[in-house]
Amino acid sequence: MSENTIENNKVSVIGEVVTGSTFSHEVCGEGFYMMDIAVKRLSGQADILPLMVSERLLDVHQDYSGSTIEALGQFRSYNHHEGVKNRLVLSIFAREVRFMEEFTDYTKTNQISLDGYICKPPVYRKTPLGREIADILLAVNRPYGKSDYIPCISWGRNAHYASGLEVGDRVRIWGRIQSREYMKQLNGTESEKRIAYEVSISRMEEVGDYVG
């Protein structure tokens, strides 16, 4: 894998493990497992983020709930088939993990940088109070012709800037991964609570331009 490919998708998170490990899938005899970690914001609230770890990184049969863990890796996506529809499923793919005895600097708990291409027209809107928001979907290349599709949200002047981007534009963004609960309508009478994950953009640039 080229260094450039690794550099275009970098995540660093520090949080508390809040679930045990559950089996996800196996590749070439290597098992991968999912666990959730609670990553604190400066406000004191926490984002509950899914972490995918290899059985070669951790003893996945232990319950690490309550432990503080640092994970370095990538933000990845895959399509989950639900009947005739596909749902984009996102998780942090860990390349390195370590446990921490004590941690107090919550300015460094959640950092991500991405370098990719706009793959859908940005969705720009304003709140009733006039705050600008823009959603973009970023395609970030992976080796062997694969790509990860990462939803991103921007605010204020970043949103105004993003509204002028077009499909195919290459952008670099920096920010944090956040979780957001929503209700999914299953049919006329039933709905279920789900969690969406997205990158909250703190700064972005395209072709030498910079906004932050």
Backbone as numpy.savetxt, mean C-alpha at the origin, in Angstrom:
# Nx Ny Nz CAx CAy CAz Cx Cy Cz
17.19 -9.92 -10.35 16.34 -8.73 -10.35 17.22 -7.49 -10.35
16.92 -6.56 -11.21 17.77 -5.37 -11.33 17.55 -4.45 -10.15
18.57 -3.69 -9.81 18.47 -2.73 -8.71 17.41 -1.69 -9.01
17.31 -1.29 -10.28 16.33 -0.28 -10.67 14.90 -0.74 -10.39
14.65 -2.04 -10.63 13.31 -2.58 -10.42 12.95 -2.56 -8.94
13.92 -2.86 -8.08 13.67 -2.82 -6.65 13.43 -1.39 -6.18
14.18 -0.46 -6.75 14.10 0.94 -6.31 12.77 1.60 -6.66
12.02 1.06 -7.61 10.80 1.75 -8.02 9.61 1.47 -7.10
9.81 0.65 -6.07 8.72 0.30 -5.16 9.34 -0.07 -3.81
9.40 0.92 -2.92 10.06 0.70 -1.64 9.13 1.09 -0.49
9.00 0.18 0.47 8.14 0.40 1.62 8.93 0.12 2.90
8.70 0.97 3.90 9.24 0.73 5.24 8.13 1.02 6.24
7.76 0.00 7.04 6.71 0.20 8.04 7.16 -0.38 9.38
6.70 0.25 10.44 6.93 -0.23 11.80 5.60 -0.24 12.51
5.21 -1.39 13.06 3.92 -1.46 13.72 3.82 -2.65 14.64
2.67 -2.75 15.29 2.41 -3.85 16.23 1.65 -4.96 15.52
2.13 -6.18 15.66 1.44 -7.33 15.08 0.13 -7.53 15.84
-0.99 -7.60 15.10 -2.30 -7.70 15.76 -3.05 -8.98 15.40
-2.47 -9.83 14.55 -3.09 -11.12 14.23 -2.01 -12.20 14.16
-2.44 -13.45 14.16 -1.52 -14.53 13.88 -1.27 -14.64 12.39
-0.49 -15.63 11.99 -0.17 -15.83 10.56 -1.16 -16.80 9.93
-1.62 -16.46 8.72 -2.49 -17.37 7.97 -1.85 -17.65 6.62
-1.95 -18.89 6.17 -1.32 -19.29 4.90 -1.94 -18.55 3.73
-1.10 -18.06 2.82 -1.58 -17.37 1.62 -1.38 -18.25 0.38
-0.12 -18.57 0.07 0.16 -19.38 -1.11 1.59 -19.91 -1.03
1.93 -20.73 -2.00 3.26 -21.33 -2.05 3.86 -21.14 -3.43
5.15 -20.79 -3.49 5.86 -20.63 -4.76 7.18 -21.40 -4.67
7.34 -22.38 -5.54 8.58 -23.17 -5.59 8.94 -23.73 -4.22
7.94 -24.23 -3.52 8.19 -24.84 -2.22 8.32 -23.88 -1.07
8.21 -22.56 -1.33 8.31 -21.55 -0.28 6.93 -21.04 0.08
6.55 -21.18 1.35 5.23 -20.75 1.79 5.20 -19.29 2.19
4.12 -18.62 1.83 3.94 -17.21 2.19 2.69 -17.08 3.05
2.79 -16.23 4.08 1.75 -16.10 5.09 1.38 -14.63 5.27
0.13 -14.41 5.71 -0.37 -13.06 5.93 -0.55 -12.79 7.42
-0.22 -11.57 7.82 -0.54 -11.09 9.16 -0.86 -9.60 9.07
-1.62 -9.10 10.03 -1.95 -7.67 10.06 -1.08 -6.97 11.09
-0.65 -5.75 10.75 0.09 -4.93 11.70 -0.61 -3.58 11.84
-0.61 -3.05 13.06 -1.20 -1.74 13.34 -0.07 -0.71 13.32
-0.13 0.21 12.36 0.92 1.22 12.18 0.35 2.56 12.63
0.94 3.13 13.67 0.41 4.36 14.25 0.68 5.57 13.38
-0.30 6.48 13.37 -0.13 7.81 12.78 0.27 8.79 13.89
0.71 9.96 13.50 1.05 10.99 14.49 -0.17 11.39 15.30
-1.36 11.25 14.71 -2.60 11.61 15.40 -2.95 10.64 16.51
-2.25 9.49 16.55 -2.57 8.47 17.53 -3.44 7.36 16.97
-4.12 7.63 15.84 -4.87 6.58 15.17 -3.89 5.60 14.52
-4.42 4.45 14.11 -3.55 3.45 13.50 -4.15 2.95 12.19
-3.28 2.66 11.23 -3.68 1.98 10.00 -3.41 0.49 10.19
-4.40 -0.33 9.89 -4.23 -1.79 9.97 -3.84 -2.28 8.58
-2.59 -2.71 8.43 -2.05 -3.03 7.12 -1.70 -4.51 7.00
-1.97 -5.12 5.84 -1.66 -6.54 5.64 -0.20 -6.73 5.23
0.47 -7.63 5.91 1.88 -7.92 5.66 2.04 -9.35 5.21
2.69 -9.55 4.05 2.96 -10.90 3.55 4.41 -11.26 3.85
4.61 -12.37 4.56 5.96 -12.79 4.93 6.22 -14.22 4.50
7.46 -14.49 4.14 7.87 -15.84 3.78 8.18 -16.63 5.04
7.94 -17.93 4.98 8.29 -18.80 6.10 9.80 -18.85 6.32
10.57 -18.34 5.36 12.02 -18.27 5.51 12.46 -17.05 6.31
11.54 -16.08 6.49 11.87 -14.89 7.27 11.48 -15.02 8.73
10.37 -15.73 9.00 9.84 -15.86 10.35 9.39 -17.30 10.60
9.34 -17.67 11.87 8.67 -18.91 12.25 7.17 -18.62 12.24
6.53 -18.96 11.14 5.14 -18.55 10.93 4.17 -19.30 11.84
4.66 -20.30 12.57 3.78 -21.06 13.47 3.71 -20.41 14.85
4.53 -19.39 15.09 4.45 -18.65 16.33 3.44 -17.51 16.21
2.85 -17.14 17.32 1.95 -15.99 17.35 2.73 -14.79 17.89
2.94 -13.80 17.04 3.73 -12.64 17.42 2.87 -11.46 17.86
1.59 -11.69 18.10 0.67 -10.61 18.47 1.22 -9.81 19.65
1.19 -8.49 19.51 1.70 -7.61 20.55 3.15 -7.20 20.35
3.86 -7.89 19.45 5.25 -7.54 19.17 5.33 -6.38 18.20
6.39 -5.58 18.32 6.64 -4.50 17.37 7.61 -4.98 16.31
7.22 -4.80 15.06 8.00 -5.34 13.95 8.30 -4.24 12.93
9.49 -4.30 12.36 9.84 -3.43 11.24 9.93 -4.29 10.00
9.28 -3.87 8.93 9.30 -4.61 7.67 9.72 -3.70 6.53
10.64 -4.18 5.72 11.07 -3.48 4.51 10.67 -4.34 3.32
10.13 -3.71 2.28 9.73 -4.49 1.12 9.07 -3.66 0.05
7.98 -4.21 -0.51 7.27 -3.57 -1.61 5.77 -3.62 -1.37
5.04 -2.70 -1.99 3.58 -2.69 -1.96 3.10 -3.38 -3.23
2.42 -4.51 -3.09 2.06 -5.32 -4.25 0.56 -5.51 -4.37
0.14 -5.86 -5.59 -1.28 -6.09 -5.84 -1.47 -7.37 -6.65
-2.67 -7.94 -6.51 -3.09 -9.00 -7.42 -4.60 -8.95 -7.55
-5.11 -9.53 -8.63 -6.55 -9.55 -8.86 -7.17 -10.78 -8.23
-8.16 -10.56 -7.35 -8.90 -11.66 -6.74 -10.23 -11.80 -7.47
-10.50 -12.98 -7.99 -11.71 -13.20 -8.79 -12.91 -13.42 -7.87
-13.93 -12.59 -8.04 -15.19 -12.72 -7.30 -16.31 -12.84 -8.32
-16.65 -14.07 -8.68 -17.67 -14.28 -9.70 -17.17 -13.77 -11.05
-17.90 -12.81 -11.62 -17.51 -12.26 -12.91 -16.63 -11.02 -12.75
-16.41 -10.60 -11.50 -15.63 -9.39 -11.26 -14.28 -9.71 -10.65
-13.36 -8.77 -10.81 -12.06 -8.86 -10.16 -11.96 -7.78 -9.09
-11.35 -8.12 -7.96 -11.12 -7.15 -6.90 -9.62 -7.02 -6.69
-9.13 -5.80 -6.65 -7.71 -5.55 -6.46 -7.36 -5.76 -4.98
-6.45 -6.68 -4.72 -6.03 -6.99 -3.35 -4.59 -6.51 -3.17
-4.36 -5.72 -2.12 -3.06 -5.13 -1.89 -2.45 -5.63 -0.58
-1.12 -5.75 -0.56 -0.43 -6.11 0.67 1.02 -5.66 0.59
1.64 -5.56 1.76 3.07 -5.26 1.83 3.84 -6.57 1.77
4.68 -6.70 0.75 5.49 -7.91 0.57 6.83 -7.68 1.27
7.07 -8.41 2.35 8.27 -8.19 3.16 9.49 -8.87 2.56
10.56 -8.11 2.44 11.87 -8.68 2.06 12.77 -8.83 3.27
12.56 -7.95 4.26 13.33 -8.03 5.51 12.37 -7.72 6.65
12.53 -8.43 7.77 11.76 -8.12 8.97 12.68 -8.21 10.19
12.39 -7.39 11.17 13.10 -7.50 12.45 12.19 -7.01 13.56
12.40 -7.58 14.75 11.61 -7.19 15.90 12.31 -6.07 16.65
11.52 -5.18 17.25 12.06 -4.03 17.95 11.55 -4.05 19.39
12.45 -3.81 20.33 12.08 -3.80 21.74 11.29 -2.55 22.09
11.73 -1.42 21.54 11.10 -0.15 21.90 11.13 0.78 20.69
10.05 1.55 20.54 9.99 2.48 19.40 9.15 3.68 19.78
9.67 4.88 19.51 8.94 6.09 19.90 8.81 7.12 18.77
9.62 7.00 17.71 9.61 8.02 16.64 8.56 7.68 15.59
7.33 8.18 15.81 6.23 7.80 14.92 6.22 8.59 13.61
7.23 9.45 13.41 7.34 10.11 12.11 7.92 9.16 11.07
8.46 8.02 11.50 9.13 7.12 10.57 8.50 5.73 10.56
7.23 5.65 10.91 6.58 4.34 10.98 6.06 3.86 9.64
5.90 4.76 8.68 5.17 4.38 7.47 5.66 5.23 6.31
6.51 4.66 5.47 7.08 5.40 4.35 7.05 4.54 3.08
6.67 5.17 1.98 6.65 4.46 0.69 7.09 5.41 -0.42
7.84 4.87 -1.37 8.17 5.61 -2.59 7.89 4.71 -3.79
7.28 5.29 -4.81 6.89 4.55 -6.01 7.31 5.32 -7.25
7.65 4.59 -8.30 7.98 5.17 -9.59 7.20 4.35 -10.62
6.17 4.97 -11.22 5.33 4.20 -12.12 4.61 5.09 -13.12
3.56 4.52 -13.72 2.87 5.17 -14.83 1.37 5.29 -14.52
0.82 6.45 -14.84 -0.63 6.66 -14.70 -1.34 5.71 -15.66
-2.24 4.87 -15.11 -2.89 3.89 -15.99 -4.41 4.08 -16.12
-4.97 5.08 -15.42 -6.36 5.48 -15.60 -6.42 7.00 -15.46
-7.36 7.66 -16.12 -7.47 9.11 -15.96 -7.67 9.48 -14.49
-6.93 10.45 -13.97 -7.11 10.87 -12.58 -8.55 11.33 -12.32
-9.03 11.06 -11.12 -10.38 11.48 -10.72 -10.23 12.65 -9.75
-10.62 13.83 -10.20 -10.44 15.06 -9.42 -11.79 15.54 -8.91
-11.81 16.01 -7.66 -13.06 16.52 -7.10 -12.73 17.50 -5.97
-13.76 18.18 -5.49 -13.62 19.09 -4.36 -14.63 18.70 -3.27
-14.22 18.86 -2.02 -15.12 18.63 -0.91 -16.08 19.81 -0.80
-17.17 19.66 -0.03 -18.09 20.79 0.16 -17.40 22.04 0.72
-16.27 21.84 1.42 -15.53 22.98 1.97 -14.46 23.49 1.01
-14.41 22.90 -0.20 -13.50 23.40 -1.22 -12.12 22.75 -1.25
-11.91 21.71 -0.45 -10.61 21.04 -0.46 -10.48 20.17 -1.71
-9.34 20.27 -2.38 -9.12 19.52 -3.62 -8.60 18.11 -3.31
-9.14 17.12 -4.03 -8.73 15.72 -3.89 -8.60 15.13 -5.28
-7.58 14.30 -5.50 -7.46 13.58 -6.76 -6.99 12.16 -6.50
-7.67 11.20 -7.12 -7.29 9.79 -7.04 -6.57 9.40 -8.32
-5.46 8.69 -8.18 -4.77 8.16 -9.35 -4.49 6.68 -9.13
-4.38 5.94 -10.22 -3.99 4.53 -10.17 -2.64 4.42 -10.87
-1.65 3.97 -10.13 -0.27 3.92 -10.62 0.12 2.48 -10.93
0.63 2.24 -12.16 1.16 0.93 -12.54 2.67 0.95 -12.31
3.14 0.08 -11.41 4.55 0.01 -11.06 5.10 -1.32 -11.57
6.10 -1.24 -12.45 6.61 -2.44 -13.10 7.35 -3.36 -12.12
7.20 -4.65 -12.38 7.89 -5.70 -11.67 8.65 -6.54 -12.69
9.59 -7.37 -12.29 10.29 -8.22 -13.28 9.34 -9.17 -14.00
9.80 -9.68 -15.10 9.09 -10.70 -15.90 7.76 -10.21 -16.44
7.69 -8.90 -16.74 6.51 -8.37 -17.40 5.31 -8.13 -16.50
5.48 -8.27 -15.19 4.37 -8.05 -14.27 4.34 -6.60 -13.81
3.18 -6.18 -13.30 3.04 -4.84 -12.74 2.15 -4.89 -11.51
2.39 -3.97 -10.59 1.50 -3.77 -9.45 0.69 -2.51 -9.70
-0.60 -2.55 -9.36 -1.50 -1.42 -9.58 -1.86 -0.83 -8.22
-1.37 0.37 -7.98 -1.45 0.97 -6.65 -2.37 2.19 -6.65
-3.49 2.15 -5.91 -4.34 3.34 -5.78 -3.65 4.39 -4.91
-3.69 5.63 -5.33 -3.06 6.73 -4.59 -4.06 7.88 -4.48
-3.98 8.62 -3.38 -4.83 9.77 -3.18 -3.97 10.99 -2.84
-4.32 12.12 -3.44 -3.55 13.35 -3.22 -4.51 14.46 -2.80
-3.94 15.48 -2.14 -4.73 16.56 -1.57 -4.14 17.90 -1.96
-4.96 18.94 -1.90 -4.47 20.30 -2.09 -3.78 20.50 -3.42
-2.60 21.12 -3.38 -1.91 21.42 -4.63 -1.39 20.16 -5.32
-1.12 19.10 -4.54 -0.78 17.83 -5.18 -1.95 17.32 -6.02
-3.17 17.49 -5.48 -4.36 17.05 -6.21 -4.56 17.89 -7.47
-4.36 19.19 -7.34 -4.50 20.07 -8.51 -3.49 19.67 -9.59
-2.28 19.36 -9.17 -1.24 18.93 -10.10 -1.61 17.59 -10.75
-2.07 16.64 -9.91 -2.41 15.30 -10.41 -3.55 15.36 -11.42
-4.45 16.34 -11.27 -5.60 16.43 -12.17 -5.18 16.70 -13.61
-3.96 17.22 -13.79 -3.47 17.50 -15.14 -2.68 16.36 -15.76
-2.50 15.25 -15.01 -1.74 14.12 -15.53 -2.60 13.30 -16.50
-1.94 12.61 -17.41 -2.64 11.80 -18.40 -2.14 10.36 -18.34
-2.96 9.46 -18.88 -2.58 8.04 -18.93 -1.25 7.91 -19.68
-0.32 7.17 -19.09 0.99 6.99 -19.69 2.07 7.87 -19.10
1.68 8.94 -18.38 2.66 9.80 -17.73 3.39 9.03 -16.64
4.70 9.24 -16.56 5.51 8.60 -15.53 5.68 9.56 -14.35
5.39 9.08 -13.15 5.50 9.93 -11.96 6.22 9.18 -10.85
6.85 9.95 -10.00 7.42 9.42 -8.75 6.63 10.03 -7.60
6.28 9.20 -6.64 5.54 9.70 -5.49 6.17 9.21 -4.19
5.95 10.00 -3.15 6.37 9.64 -1.80 5.18 9.85 -0.89
5.02 8.98 0.09 3.90 9.13 1.00 3.84 8.03 2.03
2.60 7.65 2.39 2.39 6.62 3.40 1.22 5.74 2.95
1.19 4.51 3.43 0.08 3.61 3.13 -0.98 3.79 4.21
-2.22 3.96 3.79 -3.28 4.10 4.78 -4.41 3.11 4.50
-5.14 2.79 5.56 -6.29 1.90 5.45 -7.56 2.70 5.65
-8.63 2.25 5.01 -9.90 2.98 5.09 -11.03 1.96 5.01
-11.93 2.01 6.01 -13.07 1.10 6.02 -14.20 1.64 5.14
-14.90 0.72 4.48 -16.08 1.11 3.71 -17.07 -0.06 3.69
-18.31 0.23 3.34 -19.33 -0.81 3.24 -19.52 -1.20 1.78
-19.39 -2.48 1.50 -19.57 -3.01 0.16 -20.98 -3.58 0.03
-21.75 -3.02 -0.93 -23.10 -3.50 -1.16 -23.02 -4.80 -1.95
-23.50 -5.91 -1.37 -23.43 -7.21 -2.03 -24.65 -7.45 -2.91
-25.80 -7.03 -2.44 -27.02 -7.11 -3.25 -27.98 -6.05 -2.72
-29.24 -6.19 -3.00 -30.20 -5.16 -2.61 -30.34 -4.97 -1.11
-30.07 -6.03 -0.34 -30.32 -5.95 1.10 -29.08 -6.20 1.96
-28.05 -6.77 1.38 -26.89 -7.14 2.19 -25.66 -6.31 1.84
-24.87 -6.03 2.86 -23.60 -5.34 2.66 -22.61 -5.87 3.69
-21.32 -5.66 3.43 -20.31 -6.10 4.39 -19.21 -5.05 4.49
-18.60 -5.02 5.67 -17.52 -4.06 5.91 -16.23 -4.59 5.28
-15.55 -3.73 4.53 -14.27 -4.09 3.93 -13.26 -2.98 4.22
-12.00 -3.29 3.97 -10.93 -2.31 4.17 -10.24 -2.07 2.83
-10.12 -0.81 2.46 -9.36 -0.43 1.26 -8.01 0.12 1.69
-7.02 -0.10 0.84 -5.67 0.42 1.10 -5.27 1.32 -0.05
-4.60 2.41 0.29 -4.17 3.36 -0.72 -2.95 4.11 -0.21
-2.23 4.75 -1.13 -1.08 5.56 -0.75 -1.53 7.01 -0.66
-1.32 7.60 0.51 -1.58 9.02 0.69 -0.32 9.78 0.30
-0.41 10.58 -0.75 0.76 11.23 -1.35 1.16 12.48 -0.56
2.43 12.56 -0.20 2.94 13.77 0.44 3.69 14.65 -0.56
4.33 14.02 -1.55 4.94 14.80 -2.64 5.03 13.93 -3.89
5.12 14.59 -5.03 5.16 13.87 -6.30 5.89 14.70 -7.34
6.41 14.01 -8.34 7.10 14.72 -9.42 6.93 13.95 -10.72
7.01 14.67 -11.83 6.87 14.07 -13.17 7.71 14.85 -14.16
8.59 14.16 -14.84 9.46 14.74 -15.87 10.15 16.02 -15.36
10.75 15.91 -14.21 11.52 17.02 -13.68 10.71 18.03 -12.89
9.37 17.92 -12.96 8.54 18.82 -12.16 8.47 18.32 -10.74
8.20 19.19 -9.82 8.12 18.80 -8.40 6.98 19.55 -7.73
6.19 18.80 -6.97 5.13 19.41 -6.16 5.17 18.74 -4.80
5.19 19.50 -3.72 5.19 18.90 -2.40 4.98 19.94 -1.32
